[in-house]
XYZ file of C-alpha atoms in Angstrom:
464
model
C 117.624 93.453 98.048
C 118.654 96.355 95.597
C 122.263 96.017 96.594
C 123.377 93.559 94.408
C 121.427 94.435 91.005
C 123.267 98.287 91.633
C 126.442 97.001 92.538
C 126.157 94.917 88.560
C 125.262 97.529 87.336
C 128.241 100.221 88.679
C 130.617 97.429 87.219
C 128.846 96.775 84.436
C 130.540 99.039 81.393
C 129.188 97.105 79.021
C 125.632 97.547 79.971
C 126.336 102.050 80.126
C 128.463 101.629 77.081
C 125.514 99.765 75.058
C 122.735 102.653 76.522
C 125.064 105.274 75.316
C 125.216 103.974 72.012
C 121.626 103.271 71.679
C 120.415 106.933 72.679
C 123.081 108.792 70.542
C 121.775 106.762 67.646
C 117.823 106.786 68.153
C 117.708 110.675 69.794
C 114.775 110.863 68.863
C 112.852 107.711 68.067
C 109.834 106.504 70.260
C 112.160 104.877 72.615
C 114.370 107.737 73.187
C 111.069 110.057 74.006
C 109.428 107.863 76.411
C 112.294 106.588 77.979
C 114.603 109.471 78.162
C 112.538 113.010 76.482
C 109.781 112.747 78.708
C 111.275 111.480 81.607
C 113.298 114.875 81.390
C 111.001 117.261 80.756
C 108.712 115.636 84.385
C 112.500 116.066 85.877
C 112.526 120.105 84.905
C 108.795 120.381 85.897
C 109.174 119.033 89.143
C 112.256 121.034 89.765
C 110.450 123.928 89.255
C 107.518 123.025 91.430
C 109.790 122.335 93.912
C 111.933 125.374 93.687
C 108.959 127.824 93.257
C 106.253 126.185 96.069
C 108.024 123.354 97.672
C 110.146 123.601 101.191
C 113.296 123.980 102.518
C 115.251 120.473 103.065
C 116.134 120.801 106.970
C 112.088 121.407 107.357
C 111.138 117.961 105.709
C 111.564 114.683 107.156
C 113.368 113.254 103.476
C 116.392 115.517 102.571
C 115.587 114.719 98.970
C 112.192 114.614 96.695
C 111.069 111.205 95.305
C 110.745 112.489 91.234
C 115.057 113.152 92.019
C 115.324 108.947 91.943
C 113.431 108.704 88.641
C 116.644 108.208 86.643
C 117.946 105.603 88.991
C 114.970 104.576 89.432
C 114.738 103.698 85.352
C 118.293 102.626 84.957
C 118.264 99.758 87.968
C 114.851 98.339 86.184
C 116.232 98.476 83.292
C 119.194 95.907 84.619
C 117.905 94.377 87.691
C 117.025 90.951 85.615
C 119.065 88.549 86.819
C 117.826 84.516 87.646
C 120.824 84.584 90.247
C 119.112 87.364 91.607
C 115.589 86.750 91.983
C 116.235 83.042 93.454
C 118.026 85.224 95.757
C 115.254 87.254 96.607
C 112.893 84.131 96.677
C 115.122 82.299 99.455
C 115.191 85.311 101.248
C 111.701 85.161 101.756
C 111.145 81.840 101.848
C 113.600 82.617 104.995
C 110.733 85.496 106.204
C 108.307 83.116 106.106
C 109.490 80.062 108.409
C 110.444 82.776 110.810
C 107.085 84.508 110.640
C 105.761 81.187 111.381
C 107.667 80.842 114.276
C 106.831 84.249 115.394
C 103.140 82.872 114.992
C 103.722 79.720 116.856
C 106.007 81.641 119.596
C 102.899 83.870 119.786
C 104.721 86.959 119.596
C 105.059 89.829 116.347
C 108.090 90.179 115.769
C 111.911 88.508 117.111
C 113.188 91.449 116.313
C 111.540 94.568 116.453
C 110.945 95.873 119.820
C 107.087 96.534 121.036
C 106.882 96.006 124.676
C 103.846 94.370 125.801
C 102.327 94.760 122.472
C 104.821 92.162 121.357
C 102.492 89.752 122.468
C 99.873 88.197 120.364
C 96.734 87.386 122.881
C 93.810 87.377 120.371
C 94.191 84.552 118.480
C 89.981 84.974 117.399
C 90.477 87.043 114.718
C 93.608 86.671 112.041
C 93.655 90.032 111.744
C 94.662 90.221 115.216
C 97.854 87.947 114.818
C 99.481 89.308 112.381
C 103.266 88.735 112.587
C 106.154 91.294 111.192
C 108.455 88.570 110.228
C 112.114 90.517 109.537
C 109.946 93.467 108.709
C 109.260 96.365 111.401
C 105.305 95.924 110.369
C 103.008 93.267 108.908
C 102.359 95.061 105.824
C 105.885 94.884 104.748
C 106.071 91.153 105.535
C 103.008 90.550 103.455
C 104.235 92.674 100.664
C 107.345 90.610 100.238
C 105.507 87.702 100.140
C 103.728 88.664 96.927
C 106.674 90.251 95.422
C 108.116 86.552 95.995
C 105.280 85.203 94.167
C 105.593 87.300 91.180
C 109.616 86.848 91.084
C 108.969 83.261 91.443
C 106.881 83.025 87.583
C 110.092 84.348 86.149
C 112.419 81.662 87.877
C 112.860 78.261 85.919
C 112.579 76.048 88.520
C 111.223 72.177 88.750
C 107.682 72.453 88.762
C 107.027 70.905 92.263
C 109.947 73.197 93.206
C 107.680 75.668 92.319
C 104.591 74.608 94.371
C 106.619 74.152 97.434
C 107.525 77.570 97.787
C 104.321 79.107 96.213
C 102.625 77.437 99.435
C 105.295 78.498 101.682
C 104.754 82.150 100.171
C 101.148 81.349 101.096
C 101.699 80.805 104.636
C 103.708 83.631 104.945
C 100.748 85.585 103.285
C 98.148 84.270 106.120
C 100.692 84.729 109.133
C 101.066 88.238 108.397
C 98.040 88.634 107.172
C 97.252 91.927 105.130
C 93.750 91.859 103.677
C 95.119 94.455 100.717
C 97.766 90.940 100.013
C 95.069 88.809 100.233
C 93.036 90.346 97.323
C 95.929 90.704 95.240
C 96.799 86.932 95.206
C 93.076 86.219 94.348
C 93.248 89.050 91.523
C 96.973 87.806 90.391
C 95.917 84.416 89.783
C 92.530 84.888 88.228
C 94.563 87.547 85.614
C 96.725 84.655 84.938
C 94.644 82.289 84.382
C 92.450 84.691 81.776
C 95.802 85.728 80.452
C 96.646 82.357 78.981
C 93.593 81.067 78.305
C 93.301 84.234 75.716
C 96.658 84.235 74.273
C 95.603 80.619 73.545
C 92.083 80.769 72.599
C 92.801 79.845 68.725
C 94.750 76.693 69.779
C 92.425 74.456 72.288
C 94.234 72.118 72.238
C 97.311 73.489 73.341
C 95.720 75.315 75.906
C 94.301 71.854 77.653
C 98.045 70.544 77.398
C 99.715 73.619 78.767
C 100.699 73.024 82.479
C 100.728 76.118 83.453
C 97.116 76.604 82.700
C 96.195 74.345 85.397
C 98.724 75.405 87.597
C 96.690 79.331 87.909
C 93.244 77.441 88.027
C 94.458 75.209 90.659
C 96.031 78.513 92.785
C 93.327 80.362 92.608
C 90.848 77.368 93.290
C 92.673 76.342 96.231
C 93.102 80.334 97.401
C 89.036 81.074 97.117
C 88.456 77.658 99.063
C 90.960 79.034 101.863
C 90.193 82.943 101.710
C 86.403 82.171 101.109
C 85.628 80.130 104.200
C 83.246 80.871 106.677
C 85.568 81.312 109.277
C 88.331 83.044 107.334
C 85.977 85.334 106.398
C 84.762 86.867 110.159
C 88.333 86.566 110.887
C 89.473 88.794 107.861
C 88.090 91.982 110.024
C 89.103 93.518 113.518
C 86.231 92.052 115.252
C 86.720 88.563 114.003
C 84.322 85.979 115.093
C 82.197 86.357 117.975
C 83.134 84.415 121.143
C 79.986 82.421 121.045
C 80.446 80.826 117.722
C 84.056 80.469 118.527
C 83.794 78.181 121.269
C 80.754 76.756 119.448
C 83.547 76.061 116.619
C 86.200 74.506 118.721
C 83.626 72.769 120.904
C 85.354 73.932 124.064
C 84.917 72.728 127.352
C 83.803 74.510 130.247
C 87.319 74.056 132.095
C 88.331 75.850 128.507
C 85.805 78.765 128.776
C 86.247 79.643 132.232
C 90.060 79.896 130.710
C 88.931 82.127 128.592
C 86.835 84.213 130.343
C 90.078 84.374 133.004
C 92.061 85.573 130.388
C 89.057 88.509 128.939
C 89.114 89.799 132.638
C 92.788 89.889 132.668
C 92.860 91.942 129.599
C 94.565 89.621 127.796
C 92.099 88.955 125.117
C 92.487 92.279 123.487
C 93.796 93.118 120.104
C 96.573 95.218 118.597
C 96.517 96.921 115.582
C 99.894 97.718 114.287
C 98.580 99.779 111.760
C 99.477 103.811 112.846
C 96.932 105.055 110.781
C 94.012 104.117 113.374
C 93.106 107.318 114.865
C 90.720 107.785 117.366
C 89.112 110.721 118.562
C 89.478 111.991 122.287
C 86.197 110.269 123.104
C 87.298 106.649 123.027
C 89.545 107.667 125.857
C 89.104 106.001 128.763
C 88.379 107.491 132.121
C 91.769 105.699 133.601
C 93.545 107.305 130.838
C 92.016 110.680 131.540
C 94.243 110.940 134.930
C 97.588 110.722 132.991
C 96.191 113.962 130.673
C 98.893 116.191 131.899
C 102.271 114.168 131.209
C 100.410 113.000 128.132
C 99.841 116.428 127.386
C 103.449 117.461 128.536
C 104.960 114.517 126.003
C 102.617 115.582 123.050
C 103.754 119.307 123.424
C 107.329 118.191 123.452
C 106.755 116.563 120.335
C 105.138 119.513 118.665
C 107.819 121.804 119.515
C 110.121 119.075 117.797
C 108.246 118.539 114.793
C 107.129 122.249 114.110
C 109.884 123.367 111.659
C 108.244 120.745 109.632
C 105.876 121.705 107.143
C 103.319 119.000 107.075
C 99.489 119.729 107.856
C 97.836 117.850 110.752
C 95.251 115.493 110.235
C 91.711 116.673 110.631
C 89.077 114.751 112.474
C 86.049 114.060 110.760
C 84.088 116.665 111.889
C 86.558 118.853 111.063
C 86.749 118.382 107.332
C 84.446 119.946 105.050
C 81.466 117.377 105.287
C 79.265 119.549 102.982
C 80.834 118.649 99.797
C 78.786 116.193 97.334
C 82.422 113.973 97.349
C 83.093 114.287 100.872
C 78.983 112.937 101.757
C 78.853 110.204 99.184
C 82.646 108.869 99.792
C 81.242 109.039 103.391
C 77.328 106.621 102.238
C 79.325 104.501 99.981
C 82.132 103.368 102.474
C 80.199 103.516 105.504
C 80.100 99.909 106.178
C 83.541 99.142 105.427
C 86.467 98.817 107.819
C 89.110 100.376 106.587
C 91.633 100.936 109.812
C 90.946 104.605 109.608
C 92.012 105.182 105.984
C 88.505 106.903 105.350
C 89.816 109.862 107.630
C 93.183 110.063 105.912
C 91.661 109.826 102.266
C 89.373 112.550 103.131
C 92.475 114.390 104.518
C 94.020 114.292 101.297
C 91.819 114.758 99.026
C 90.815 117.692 100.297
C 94.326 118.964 100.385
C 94.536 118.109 96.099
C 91.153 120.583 95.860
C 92.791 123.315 97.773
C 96.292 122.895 96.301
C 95.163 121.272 92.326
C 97.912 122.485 90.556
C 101.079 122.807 92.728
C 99.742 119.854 95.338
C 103.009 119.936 98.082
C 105.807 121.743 95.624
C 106.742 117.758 94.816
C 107.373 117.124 98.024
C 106.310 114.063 99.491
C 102.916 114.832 101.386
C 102.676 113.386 104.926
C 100.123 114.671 108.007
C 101.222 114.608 111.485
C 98.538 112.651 113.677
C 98.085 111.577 117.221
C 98.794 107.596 117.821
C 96.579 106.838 120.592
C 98.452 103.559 121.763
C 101.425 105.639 122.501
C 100.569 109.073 122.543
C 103.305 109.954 120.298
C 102.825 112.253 117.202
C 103.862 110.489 113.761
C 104.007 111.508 110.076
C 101.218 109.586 108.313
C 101.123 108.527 104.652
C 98.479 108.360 102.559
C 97.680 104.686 102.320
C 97.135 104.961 98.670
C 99.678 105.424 95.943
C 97.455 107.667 93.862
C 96.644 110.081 96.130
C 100.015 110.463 97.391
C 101.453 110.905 93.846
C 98.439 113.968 93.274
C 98.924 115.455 96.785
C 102.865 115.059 96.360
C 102.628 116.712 92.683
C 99.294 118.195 91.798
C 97.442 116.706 89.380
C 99.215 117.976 85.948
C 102.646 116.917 87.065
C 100.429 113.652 88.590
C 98.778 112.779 85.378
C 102.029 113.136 83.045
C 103.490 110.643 85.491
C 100.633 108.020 84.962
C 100.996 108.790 81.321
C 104.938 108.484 81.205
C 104.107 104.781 82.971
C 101.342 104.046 80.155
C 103.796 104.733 77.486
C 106.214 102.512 79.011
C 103.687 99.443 79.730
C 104.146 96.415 77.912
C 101.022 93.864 77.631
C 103.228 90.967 78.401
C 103.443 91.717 81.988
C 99.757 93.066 82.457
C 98.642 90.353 85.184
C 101.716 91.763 87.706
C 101.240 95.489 86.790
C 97.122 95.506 86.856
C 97.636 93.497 90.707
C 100.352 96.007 91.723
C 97.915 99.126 90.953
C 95.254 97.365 92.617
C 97.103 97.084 95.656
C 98.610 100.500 95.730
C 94.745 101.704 95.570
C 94.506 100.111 99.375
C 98.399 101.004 100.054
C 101.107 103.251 99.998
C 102.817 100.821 97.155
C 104.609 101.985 94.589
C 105.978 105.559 94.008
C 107.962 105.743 96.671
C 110.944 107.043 94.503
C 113.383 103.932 94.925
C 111.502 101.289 97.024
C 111.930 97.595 96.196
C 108.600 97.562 94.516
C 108.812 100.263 93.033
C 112.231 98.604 90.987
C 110.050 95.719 90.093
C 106.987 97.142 89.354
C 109.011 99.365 86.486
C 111.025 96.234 85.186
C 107.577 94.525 84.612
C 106.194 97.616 83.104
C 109.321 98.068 80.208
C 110.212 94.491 80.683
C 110.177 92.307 77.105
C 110.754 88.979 78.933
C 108.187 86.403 78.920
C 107.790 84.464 82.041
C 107.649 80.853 83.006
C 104.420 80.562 82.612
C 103.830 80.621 79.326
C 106.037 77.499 78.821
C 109.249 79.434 77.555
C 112.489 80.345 79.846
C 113.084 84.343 80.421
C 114.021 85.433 77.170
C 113.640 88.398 74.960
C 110.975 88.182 72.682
């Protein structure tokens, strides 16, 4: 999707020619420090963290450090507002979505990824268990492009009903692949929206009653609290979804259809898969089947270390290997204990106790990952941190982490505040933005030093 924006913008010499001018006539206005000063000066810091405590390229997995795409990073938000371009980014997803649907129909994950006999989808009790990948290599991704489609699609001038047709498309492409960290953000999005314009209108009632767009957010989020908020969507929002008893209780099944069902649990067939790597279980969930294969599993995982030990990433600690006597550690440990959080817990803990041995330097700004056993596969994998923030303090330390969250306040503009506030709530539940030069990452900067106002307050794009 970032092809064609940077393509403009390499051909564009009108667009460097007008920056050029700009900076060597403001050096040092407010502009020129938060946009270009500061930016620098986090460019020479990181450097130096990186030259004096980070690693040597060939023993990292990314031959380059994520604060190195900063400038393009700026430059391609800064010029990546284009309608052509976003209705292309819409249809493309649009696209994602009739195929994830058919992937959901098809019961399988993914057309084109390929996962063996966990391509299947045989649980269809809980909607967490058939999740669908869409053109995306995980469900996450999928789900992610669907809200980036819904933001996009506020900016587009389309027909209204235009509009709703592909906002409920977007929708079904959000419940197919399912990610409950999507799921909030709509609800959040909407509801931000909706208290958005009704303040930037509360001197006016009466043009608040007649504004379209009003009703359009209070019908979305209605209709997404009626849908999210049912009984059933609700036990089938976790891993367990809903019990087999009130199931069949649900669907009135037949005997004929239980004995099919209970076929099918004895066959193994009614189990679920979690695509998500970050599930880690400890040896004693292994079964005693899987006990017999212990040497090749144990000749494959040794192979792997040897392959992955010029790398310098830790390895993640189980939970009784952490320090479990710190007040954080105990009372991150009470507060979350009923929550199912497909092993994030584990990897949180993992990194934050990495930021309060390493404070200041974090990984020499490079980006943090722990290797970690998958137990589907026995294979050993580099795991993120599932959570923008503490990848960004881990990554940087927590000076060089905080000057980055302050460069971003500086550049925030209060148009755009429903978008960025549902962007850093989701990046608290996933690895979101600060990647370095991700898709979302592009968007969630042109929102943040964007001066466009959308759709939805009953203008076209334009600069205000």
């Amino acid at each position: 999707m970032l092809a064609l924006p940077l393509i403009t913008l390499i051909y564009d010499h009108s667009f460097w020619k007008k920056m050029y001018v700009n900076w060597k006539n403001n050096k040092w206005n407010y502009n020129a420090i938060r946009y270009f000063w500061i930016p620098c000066l986090f460019l020479f810091l990181a450097g130096l963290n990186k030259l004096f405590n980070g690693h040597e390229l060939r023993s990292l997995r990314d031959l380059y450090s994520s604060f190195m795409l900063l400038p393009f990073l700026l430059i391609t938000a800064r010029g990546i507002f284009s309608i052509r371009v976003f209705k292309v980014a819409v249809i493309f997803v649009i696209i994602e979505c009739f195929v994830g649907i058919l992937e959901y129909y098809f019961k399988t994950r993914s057309f084109f990824v390929p996962l063996n006999n966990e391509s299947m989808i045989f649980n269809d009790i809980s909607i967490y268990g058939t999740r669908v990948f869409g053109f995306a290599t995980n469900s996450p991704i999928f789900g992610l492009r669907c809200l980036i489609a819904l933001f996009i699609l506020e900016f587009i001038p389309w027909k209204r009903y235009l509009k709703w047709i592909f906002k409920v498309i977007l929708f079904l492409g959000v419940i197919v692949s399912f990610n409950r960290s999507v799921v909030i953000c709509c609800l959040v999005f909407y509801s931000l929206q909706f208290v958005q314009l009704a303040w930037n209108q509360r001197h006016s009632l009466r043009q608040l009653v007649r504004n379209k767009y009003f009703y359009d957010s209070l019908v979305t989020f209605i209709l997404l609290a009626l849908v999210f908020g049912s009984d059933f969507m609700m036990k089938g929002m976790n891993r367990d979804g809903v019990k087999r008893e009130e199931l069949l209780v649900q669907l009135n099944t037949t005997e004929k259809e239980k004995k099919f069902f209970d076929g099918n649990s004895e066959n193994g067939l009614n189990t679920e898969y979690s695509n998500d790597s970050s599930s880690v279980q400890s040896n004693n969930d292994v079964s005693v089947e899987n006990r017999s294969d212990t040497s090749s599993s144990l000749k494959q995982i040794n192979a792997q270390k040897n392959s992955l030990s010029i790398l310098h990433y830790p390895q993640l600690k189980e939970i009784y290997e952490l320090d479990s006597l710190g007040a954080f550690t105990r009372n991150f440990l009470a507060l979350t204990e009923s929550i199912q959080s497909s092993g994030r817990k584990l990897i949180w803990l993992n990194y934050i106790q990495f930021i309060e041995k390493n404070p200041l330097v974090g990984n020499g700004s490079e980006k943090l990952y722990f290797t970690a056993l998958n137990p589907r596969n026995n294979e050993l994998e580099l795991m993120h941190a599932h959570n923008s923030f503490l990848e960004l303090f881990a990554t940087n330390g927590l000076l060089l982490g905080l000057m980055y969250l302050l460069m971003i306040g500086m550049w925030w503009q209060k148009k755009n505040s429903p978008f960025i506030i549902t962007i850093l709530i989701y990046s608290m539940m996933q690895y979101g933005i600060f990647w370095g030069m991700s898709f979302i990452d592009v968007i969630f900067v042109f929102l943040i030093i964007s001066n466009y106002n959308n759709v939805n307050f009953g203008s076209k794009p334009s600069r205000s």
